Coordinates of C-alpha atoms in Angstrom, one line a residue:
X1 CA 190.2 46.7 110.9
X2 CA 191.7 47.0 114.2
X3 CA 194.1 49.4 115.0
X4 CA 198.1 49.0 115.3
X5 CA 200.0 48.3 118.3
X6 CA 200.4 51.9 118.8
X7 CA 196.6 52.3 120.1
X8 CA 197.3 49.1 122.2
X9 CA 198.0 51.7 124.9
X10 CA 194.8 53.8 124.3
X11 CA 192.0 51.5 124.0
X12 CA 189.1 53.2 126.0
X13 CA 186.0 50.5 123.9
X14 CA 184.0 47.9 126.0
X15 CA 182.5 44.9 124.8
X16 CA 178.7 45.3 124.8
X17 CA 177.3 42.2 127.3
X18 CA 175.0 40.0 125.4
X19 CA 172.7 38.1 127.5
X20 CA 173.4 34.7 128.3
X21 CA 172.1 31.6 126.7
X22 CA 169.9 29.4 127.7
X23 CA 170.7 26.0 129.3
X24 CA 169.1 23.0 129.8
X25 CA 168.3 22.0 133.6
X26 CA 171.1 19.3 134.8
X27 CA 169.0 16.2 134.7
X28 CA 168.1 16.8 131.3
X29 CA 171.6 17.0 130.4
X30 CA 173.3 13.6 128.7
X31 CA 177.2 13.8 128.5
X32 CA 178.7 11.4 127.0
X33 CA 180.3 8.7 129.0
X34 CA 183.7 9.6 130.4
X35 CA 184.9 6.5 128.3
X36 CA 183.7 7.9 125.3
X37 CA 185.7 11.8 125.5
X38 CA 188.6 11.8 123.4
X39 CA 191.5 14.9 124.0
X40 CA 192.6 16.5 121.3
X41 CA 191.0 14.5 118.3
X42 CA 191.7 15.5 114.5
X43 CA 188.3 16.6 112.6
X44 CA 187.6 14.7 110.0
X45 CA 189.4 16.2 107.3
X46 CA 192.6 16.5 109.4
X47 CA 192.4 12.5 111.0
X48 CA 193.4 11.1 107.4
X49 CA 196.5 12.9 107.3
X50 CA 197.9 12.5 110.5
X51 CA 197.0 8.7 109.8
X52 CA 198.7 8.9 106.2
X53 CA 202.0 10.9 107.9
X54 CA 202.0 8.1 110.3
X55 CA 202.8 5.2 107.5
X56 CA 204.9 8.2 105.8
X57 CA 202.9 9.8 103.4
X58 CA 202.9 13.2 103.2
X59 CA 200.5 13.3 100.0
X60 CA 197.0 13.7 102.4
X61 CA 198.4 16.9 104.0
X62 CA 199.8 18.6 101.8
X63 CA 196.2 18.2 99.7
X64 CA 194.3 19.4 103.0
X65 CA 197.2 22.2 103.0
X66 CA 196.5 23.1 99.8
X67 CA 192.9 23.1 99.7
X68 CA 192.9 25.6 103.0
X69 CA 195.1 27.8 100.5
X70 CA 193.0 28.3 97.7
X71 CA 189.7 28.2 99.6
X72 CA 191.2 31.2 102.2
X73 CA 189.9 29.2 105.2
X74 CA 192.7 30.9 107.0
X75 CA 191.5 29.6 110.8
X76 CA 191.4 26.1 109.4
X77 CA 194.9 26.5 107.9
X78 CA 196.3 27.9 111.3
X79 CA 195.1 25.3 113.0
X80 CA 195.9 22.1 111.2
X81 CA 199.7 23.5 110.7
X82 CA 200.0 23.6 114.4
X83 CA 198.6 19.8 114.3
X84 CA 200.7 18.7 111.7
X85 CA 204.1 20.6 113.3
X86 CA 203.9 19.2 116.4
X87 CA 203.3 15.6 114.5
X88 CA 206.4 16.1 113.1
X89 CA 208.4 16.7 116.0
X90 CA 208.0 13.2 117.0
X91 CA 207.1 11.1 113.7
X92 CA 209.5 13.7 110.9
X93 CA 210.1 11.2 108.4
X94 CA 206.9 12.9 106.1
X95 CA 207.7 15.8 106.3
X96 CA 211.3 15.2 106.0
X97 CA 210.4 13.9 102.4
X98 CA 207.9 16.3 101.5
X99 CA 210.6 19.0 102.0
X100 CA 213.6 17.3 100.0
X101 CA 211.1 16.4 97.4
X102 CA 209.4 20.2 96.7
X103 CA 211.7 22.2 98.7
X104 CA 209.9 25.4 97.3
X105 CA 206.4 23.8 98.5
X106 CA 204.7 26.5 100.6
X107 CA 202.4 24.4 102.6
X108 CA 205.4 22.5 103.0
X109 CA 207.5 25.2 104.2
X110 CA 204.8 26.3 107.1
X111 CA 204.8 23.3 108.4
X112 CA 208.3 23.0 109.1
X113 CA 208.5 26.7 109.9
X114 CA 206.1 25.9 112.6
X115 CA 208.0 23.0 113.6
X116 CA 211.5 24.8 114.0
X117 CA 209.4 27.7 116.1
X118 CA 208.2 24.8 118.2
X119 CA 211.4 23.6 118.5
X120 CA 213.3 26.5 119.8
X121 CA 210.1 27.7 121.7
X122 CA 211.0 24.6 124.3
X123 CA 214.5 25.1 124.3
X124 CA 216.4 27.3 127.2
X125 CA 217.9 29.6 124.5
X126 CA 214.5 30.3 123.0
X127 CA 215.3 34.0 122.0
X128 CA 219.1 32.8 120.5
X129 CA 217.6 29.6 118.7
X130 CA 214.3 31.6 117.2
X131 CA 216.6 34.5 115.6
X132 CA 217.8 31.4 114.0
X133 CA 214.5 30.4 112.6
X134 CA 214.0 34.3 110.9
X135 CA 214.4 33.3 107.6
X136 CA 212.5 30.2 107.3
X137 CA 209.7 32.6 108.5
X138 CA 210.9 35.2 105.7
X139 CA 210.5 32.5 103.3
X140 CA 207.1 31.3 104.5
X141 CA 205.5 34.3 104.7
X142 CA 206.9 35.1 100.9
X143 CA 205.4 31.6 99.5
X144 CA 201.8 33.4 99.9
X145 CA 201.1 37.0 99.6
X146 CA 197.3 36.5 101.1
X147 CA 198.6 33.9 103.9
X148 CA 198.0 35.6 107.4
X149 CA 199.7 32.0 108.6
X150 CA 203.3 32.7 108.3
X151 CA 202.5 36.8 109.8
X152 CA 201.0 34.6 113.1
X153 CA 204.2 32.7 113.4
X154 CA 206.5 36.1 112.5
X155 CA 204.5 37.3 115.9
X156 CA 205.0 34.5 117.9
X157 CA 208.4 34.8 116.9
X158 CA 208.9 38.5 117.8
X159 CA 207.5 37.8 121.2
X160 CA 209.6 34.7 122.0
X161 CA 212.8 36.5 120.5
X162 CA 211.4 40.1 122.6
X163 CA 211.5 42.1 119.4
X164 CA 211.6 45.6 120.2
X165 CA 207.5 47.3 119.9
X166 CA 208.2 49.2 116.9
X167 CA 209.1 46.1 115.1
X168 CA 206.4 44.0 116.2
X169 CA 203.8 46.9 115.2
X170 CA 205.6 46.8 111.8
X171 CA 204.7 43.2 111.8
X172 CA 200.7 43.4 113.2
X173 CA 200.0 45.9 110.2
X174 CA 201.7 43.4 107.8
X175 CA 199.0 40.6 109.5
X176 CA 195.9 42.5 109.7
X177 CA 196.3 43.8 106.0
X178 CA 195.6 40.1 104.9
X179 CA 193.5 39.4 107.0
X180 CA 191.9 41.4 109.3
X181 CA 189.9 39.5 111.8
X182 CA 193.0 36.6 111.7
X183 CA 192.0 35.2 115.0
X184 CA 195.8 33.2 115.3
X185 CA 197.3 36.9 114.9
X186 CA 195.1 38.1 117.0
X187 CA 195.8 36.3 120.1
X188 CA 199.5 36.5 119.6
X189 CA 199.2 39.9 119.9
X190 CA 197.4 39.5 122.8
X191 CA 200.0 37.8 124.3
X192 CA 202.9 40.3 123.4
X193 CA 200.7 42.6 124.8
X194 CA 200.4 40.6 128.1
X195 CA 204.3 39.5 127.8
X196 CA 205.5 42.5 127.5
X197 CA 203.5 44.8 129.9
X198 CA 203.2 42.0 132.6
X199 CA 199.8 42.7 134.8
X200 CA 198.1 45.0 131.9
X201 CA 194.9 42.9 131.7
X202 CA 192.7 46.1 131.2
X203 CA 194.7 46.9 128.5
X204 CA 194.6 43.2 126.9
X205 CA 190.8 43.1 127.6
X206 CA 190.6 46.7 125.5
X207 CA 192.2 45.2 123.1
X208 CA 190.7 42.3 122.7
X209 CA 187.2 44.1 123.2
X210 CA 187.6 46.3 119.9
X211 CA 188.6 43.3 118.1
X212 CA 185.6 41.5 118.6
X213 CA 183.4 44.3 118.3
X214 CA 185.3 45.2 114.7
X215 CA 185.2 41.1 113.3
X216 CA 182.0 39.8 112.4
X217 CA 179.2 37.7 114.2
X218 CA 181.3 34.0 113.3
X219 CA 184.6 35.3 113.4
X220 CA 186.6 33.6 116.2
X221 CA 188.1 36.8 116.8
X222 CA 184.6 36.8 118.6
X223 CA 186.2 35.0 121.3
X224 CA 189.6 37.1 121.6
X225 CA 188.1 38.7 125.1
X226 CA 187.6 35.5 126.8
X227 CA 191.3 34.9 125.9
X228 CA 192.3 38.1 127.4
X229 CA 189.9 36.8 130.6
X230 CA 191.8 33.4 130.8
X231 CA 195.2 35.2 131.0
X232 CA 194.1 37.1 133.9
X233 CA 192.8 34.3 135.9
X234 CA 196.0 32.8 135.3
X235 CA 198.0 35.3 136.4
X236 CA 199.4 36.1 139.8
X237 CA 199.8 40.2 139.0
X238 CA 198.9 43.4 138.0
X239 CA 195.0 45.5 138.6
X240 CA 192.0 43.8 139.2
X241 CA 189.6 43.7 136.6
X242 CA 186.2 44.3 137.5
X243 CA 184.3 40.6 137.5
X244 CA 181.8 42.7 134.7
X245 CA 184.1 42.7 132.2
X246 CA 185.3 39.0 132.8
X247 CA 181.3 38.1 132.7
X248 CA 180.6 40.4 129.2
X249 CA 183.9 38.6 127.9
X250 CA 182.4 35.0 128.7
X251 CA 178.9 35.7 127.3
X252 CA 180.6 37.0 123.9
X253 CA 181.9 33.7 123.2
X254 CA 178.8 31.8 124.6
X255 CA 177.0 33.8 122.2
X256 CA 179.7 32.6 119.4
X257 CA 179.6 28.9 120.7
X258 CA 175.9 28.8 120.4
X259 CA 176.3 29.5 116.4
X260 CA 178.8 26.9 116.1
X261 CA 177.7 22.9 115.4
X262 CA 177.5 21.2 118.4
X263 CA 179.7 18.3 119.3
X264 CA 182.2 19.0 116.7
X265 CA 185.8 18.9 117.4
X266 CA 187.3 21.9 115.7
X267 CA 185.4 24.2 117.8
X268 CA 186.7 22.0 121.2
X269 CA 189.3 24.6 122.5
X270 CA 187.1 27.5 122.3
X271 CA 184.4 25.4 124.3
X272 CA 186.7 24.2 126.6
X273 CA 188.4 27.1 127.6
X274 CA 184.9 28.7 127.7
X275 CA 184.1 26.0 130.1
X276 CA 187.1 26.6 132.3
X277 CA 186.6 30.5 133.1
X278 CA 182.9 30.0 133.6
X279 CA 184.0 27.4 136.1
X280 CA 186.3 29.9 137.5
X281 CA 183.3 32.8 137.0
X282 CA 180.7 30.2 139.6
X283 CA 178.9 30.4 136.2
X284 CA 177.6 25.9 137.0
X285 CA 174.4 25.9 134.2
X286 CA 176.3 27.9 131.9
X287 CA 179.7 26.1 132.2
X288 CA 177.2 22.6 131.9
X289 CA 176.0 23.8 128.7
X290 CA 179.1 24.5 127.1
X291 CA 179.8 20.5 128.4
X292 CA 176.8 19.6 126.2
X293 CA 177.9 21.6 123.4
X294 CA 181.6 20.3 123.7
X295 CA 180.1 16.5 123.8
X296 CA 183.1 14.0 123.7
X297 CA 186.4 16.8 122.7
X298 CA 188.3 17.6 125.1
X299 CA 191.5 19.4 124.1
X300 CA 195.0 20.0 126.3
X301 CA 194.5 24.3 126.7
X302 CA 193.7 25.6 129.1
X303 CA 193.4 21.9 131.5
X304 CA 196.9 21.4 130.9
X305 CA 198.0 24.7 133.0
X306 CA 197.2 23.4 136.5
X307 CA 197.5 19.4 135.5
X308 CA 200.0 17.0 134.0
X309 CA 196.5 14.6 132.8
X310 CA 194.4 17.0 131.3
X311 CA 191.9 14.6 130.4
X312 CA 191.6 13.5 133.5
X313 CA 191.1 17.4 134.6
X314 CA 189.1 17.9 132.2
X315 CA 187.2 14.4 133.2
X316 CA 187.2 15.5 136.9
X317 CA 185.8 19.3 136.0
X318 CA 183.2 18.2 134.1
X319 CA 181.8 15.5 136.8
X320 CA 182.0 18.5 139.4
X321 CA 180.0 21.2 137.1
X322 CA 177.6 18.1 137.0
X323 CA 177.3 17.9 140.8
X324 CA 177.3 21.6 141.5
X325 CA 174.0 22.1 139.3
X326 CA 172.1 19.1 140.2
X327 CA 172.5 20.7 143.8
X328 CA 172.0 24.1 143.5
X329 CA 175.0 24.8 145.7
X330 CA 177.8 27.8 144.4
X331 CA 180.2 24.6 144.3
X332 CA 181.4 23.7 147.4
X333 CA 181.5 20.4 148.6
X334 CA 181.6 18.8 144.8
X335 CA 184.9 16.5 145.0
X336 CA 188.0 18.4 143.8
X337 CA 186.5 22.3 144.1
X338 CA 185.8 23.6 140.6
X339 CA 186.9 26.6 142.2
X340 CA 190.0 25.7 142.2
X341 CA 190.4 25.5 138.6
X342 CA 193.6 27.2 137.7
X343 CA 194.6 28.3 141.2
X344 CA 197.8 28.8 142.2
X345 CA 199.2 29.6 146.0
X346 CA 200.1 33.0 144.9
X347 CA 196.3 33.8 144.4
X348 CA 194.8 33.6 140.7
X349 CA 197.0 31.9 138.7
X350 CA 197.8 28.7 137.1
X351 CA 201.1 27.0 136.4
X352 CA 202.3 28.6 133.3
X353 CA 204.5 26.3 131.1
X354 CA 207.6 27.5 129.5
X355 CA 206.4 25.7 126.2
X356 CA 203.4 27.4 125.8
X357 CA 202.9 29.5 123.0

């Protein structure tokens, strides 16, 4: 199990660097056709849902919510309550009527304690509106004892509302007890780390080294260090990091990407953002194969933090990795600069939205 926040300070472990994976010579690469990539498409168990919420039926979901319950698929959970929330924010009237008809519900009750977090996360008065929101989260998290869900969105909620260390350490040993290797928990406590010591990217890449090295081979927690990489390539401050432990972070999650089924949408994010800091790392074959292995997903994070179309970033990225390879160059001269990926005039970072989180 990894440690508390109190040894967020300490963390001395490196990630071991695995060697990289193969890849396939450019020519031999088929992408699908730029007509043919969809952003941010529902798996298949998540698409009938989000079609049945959309005529008003909230039956579907809370089934799928359900099932991720008793099975413990924890990741799946996490991720389809973020789906389903921010559905609701625009089309409520399901989940509206799921609530008034089993108020006690606790699928039910995530997903509107994920909405309301949403909701305050945009406004101005995030900290004021999210104390607000404290005991929908109480309730949440006491609907399930075994749910690391509702402990992910408690620290979300401590970092938006700037909860006080002790508190939030109080919080991470309340997560990791359920569920140790909790990849949602874990990169929310990557990013209190990185919100609250601003420019400590060795220390977010210690921590997110020991995490990986303490989860197991298909964890997603496997990937935590390429999250800790992405935030410092995004941001404008603090040491550098030596480009060795950005490339050891990068061939971790290659090596988790390669175990995962190819062309499958739920693993999209990780292969995108994969794809985005190998762009950033030069990294053209390796960055091409993680295209293949994406195949027609393309999801918002990261290409939404230096574009307002990320599918046509995303779109415009991939055609360049595609050019960059077939020449043999380092990348210059390939249309937009894939270099450029998540540049910023102040030196390495990208726009960062006040909605993300």
């Amino acid at each position: 199990m990894v440690g508390t926040m109190a040894l967020l300070h300490g963390f001395t472990r490196t990630s071991r660097a695995r060697g990289r994976t193969g890849v396939a010579p450019a020519a031999a690469v088929a992408l699908p056709a730029d007509d043919d990539v969809l952003l941010d498409a529902p798996d298949d168990a998540l698409g009938p849902a989000l079609v049945a919420a959309a005529d008003g039926d909230h039956v579907p979901a809370a089934d799928l919510l359900a099932a991720t319950r008793r099975r413990g698929a924890w990741e799946h959970r996490d991720r389809y309550v973020r789906r389903l929330a921010a559905f609701a924010r625009s089309r409520p009237e399901w989940l509206d009527t799921w609530r008034a008809l089993d108020p006690h519900d606790p699928d039910g009750l995530l997903v509107e304690t994920q909405r309301a977090v949403d909701r305050a996360w945009a406004s101005p008065a995030r900290a004021e509106l999210l104390r607000g929101v404290s005991p929908l989260i109480t309730a949440a998290a006491k609907g399930n004892d075994h749910d690391p869900v509702p402990w992910r969105l408690a620290l979300d909620h401590a970092r938006g509302a700037r909860a006080g260390h002790r508190y939030f350490q109080e919080l991470w040993e309340a997560a990791v007890r359920r569920a140790p290797h909790h990849y949602g928990c874990h990169v929310a406590a990557l990013r209190y780390l990185s919100s609250s010591w601003r420019g400590a990217h060795r220390e977010c890449l210690d921590f997110a080294d020991l995490a990986a090295q303490d989860a197991p081979d298909g964890s997603l927690t496997q990937a935590l260090p390429l999250r800790a990489a992405f935030g410092y390539l995004t941001d404008g401050g603090g040491p550098e990091v030596p480009r060795g432990r950005l490339e050891a972070a990068a061939d971790r999650a290659a090596a988790l990407s390669a175990r995962l089924p190819a062309a499958h949408s739920w693993p999209a994010e990780l292969r995108n953002l994969l794809t985005y800091v190998l762009v950033r790392l030069e990294r053209w074959p390796d960055a091409l194969e993680q295209l293949r292995l994406t195949g027609p997903y393309a999801t918002s994070f990261p290409w939404d933090r230096d574009a307002d179309d990320p599918l046509g970033r995303f779109l415009e990225v991939r055609q360049d990795v595609c050019a960059a390879v077939a020449s043999g160059s380092s990348g210059a001269g390939t249309g937009s600069s894939v270099t450029d990926v998540g540049h910023s005039r102040n030196g390495r970072g990208g726009r960062v939205r006040s909605g993300d989180h």
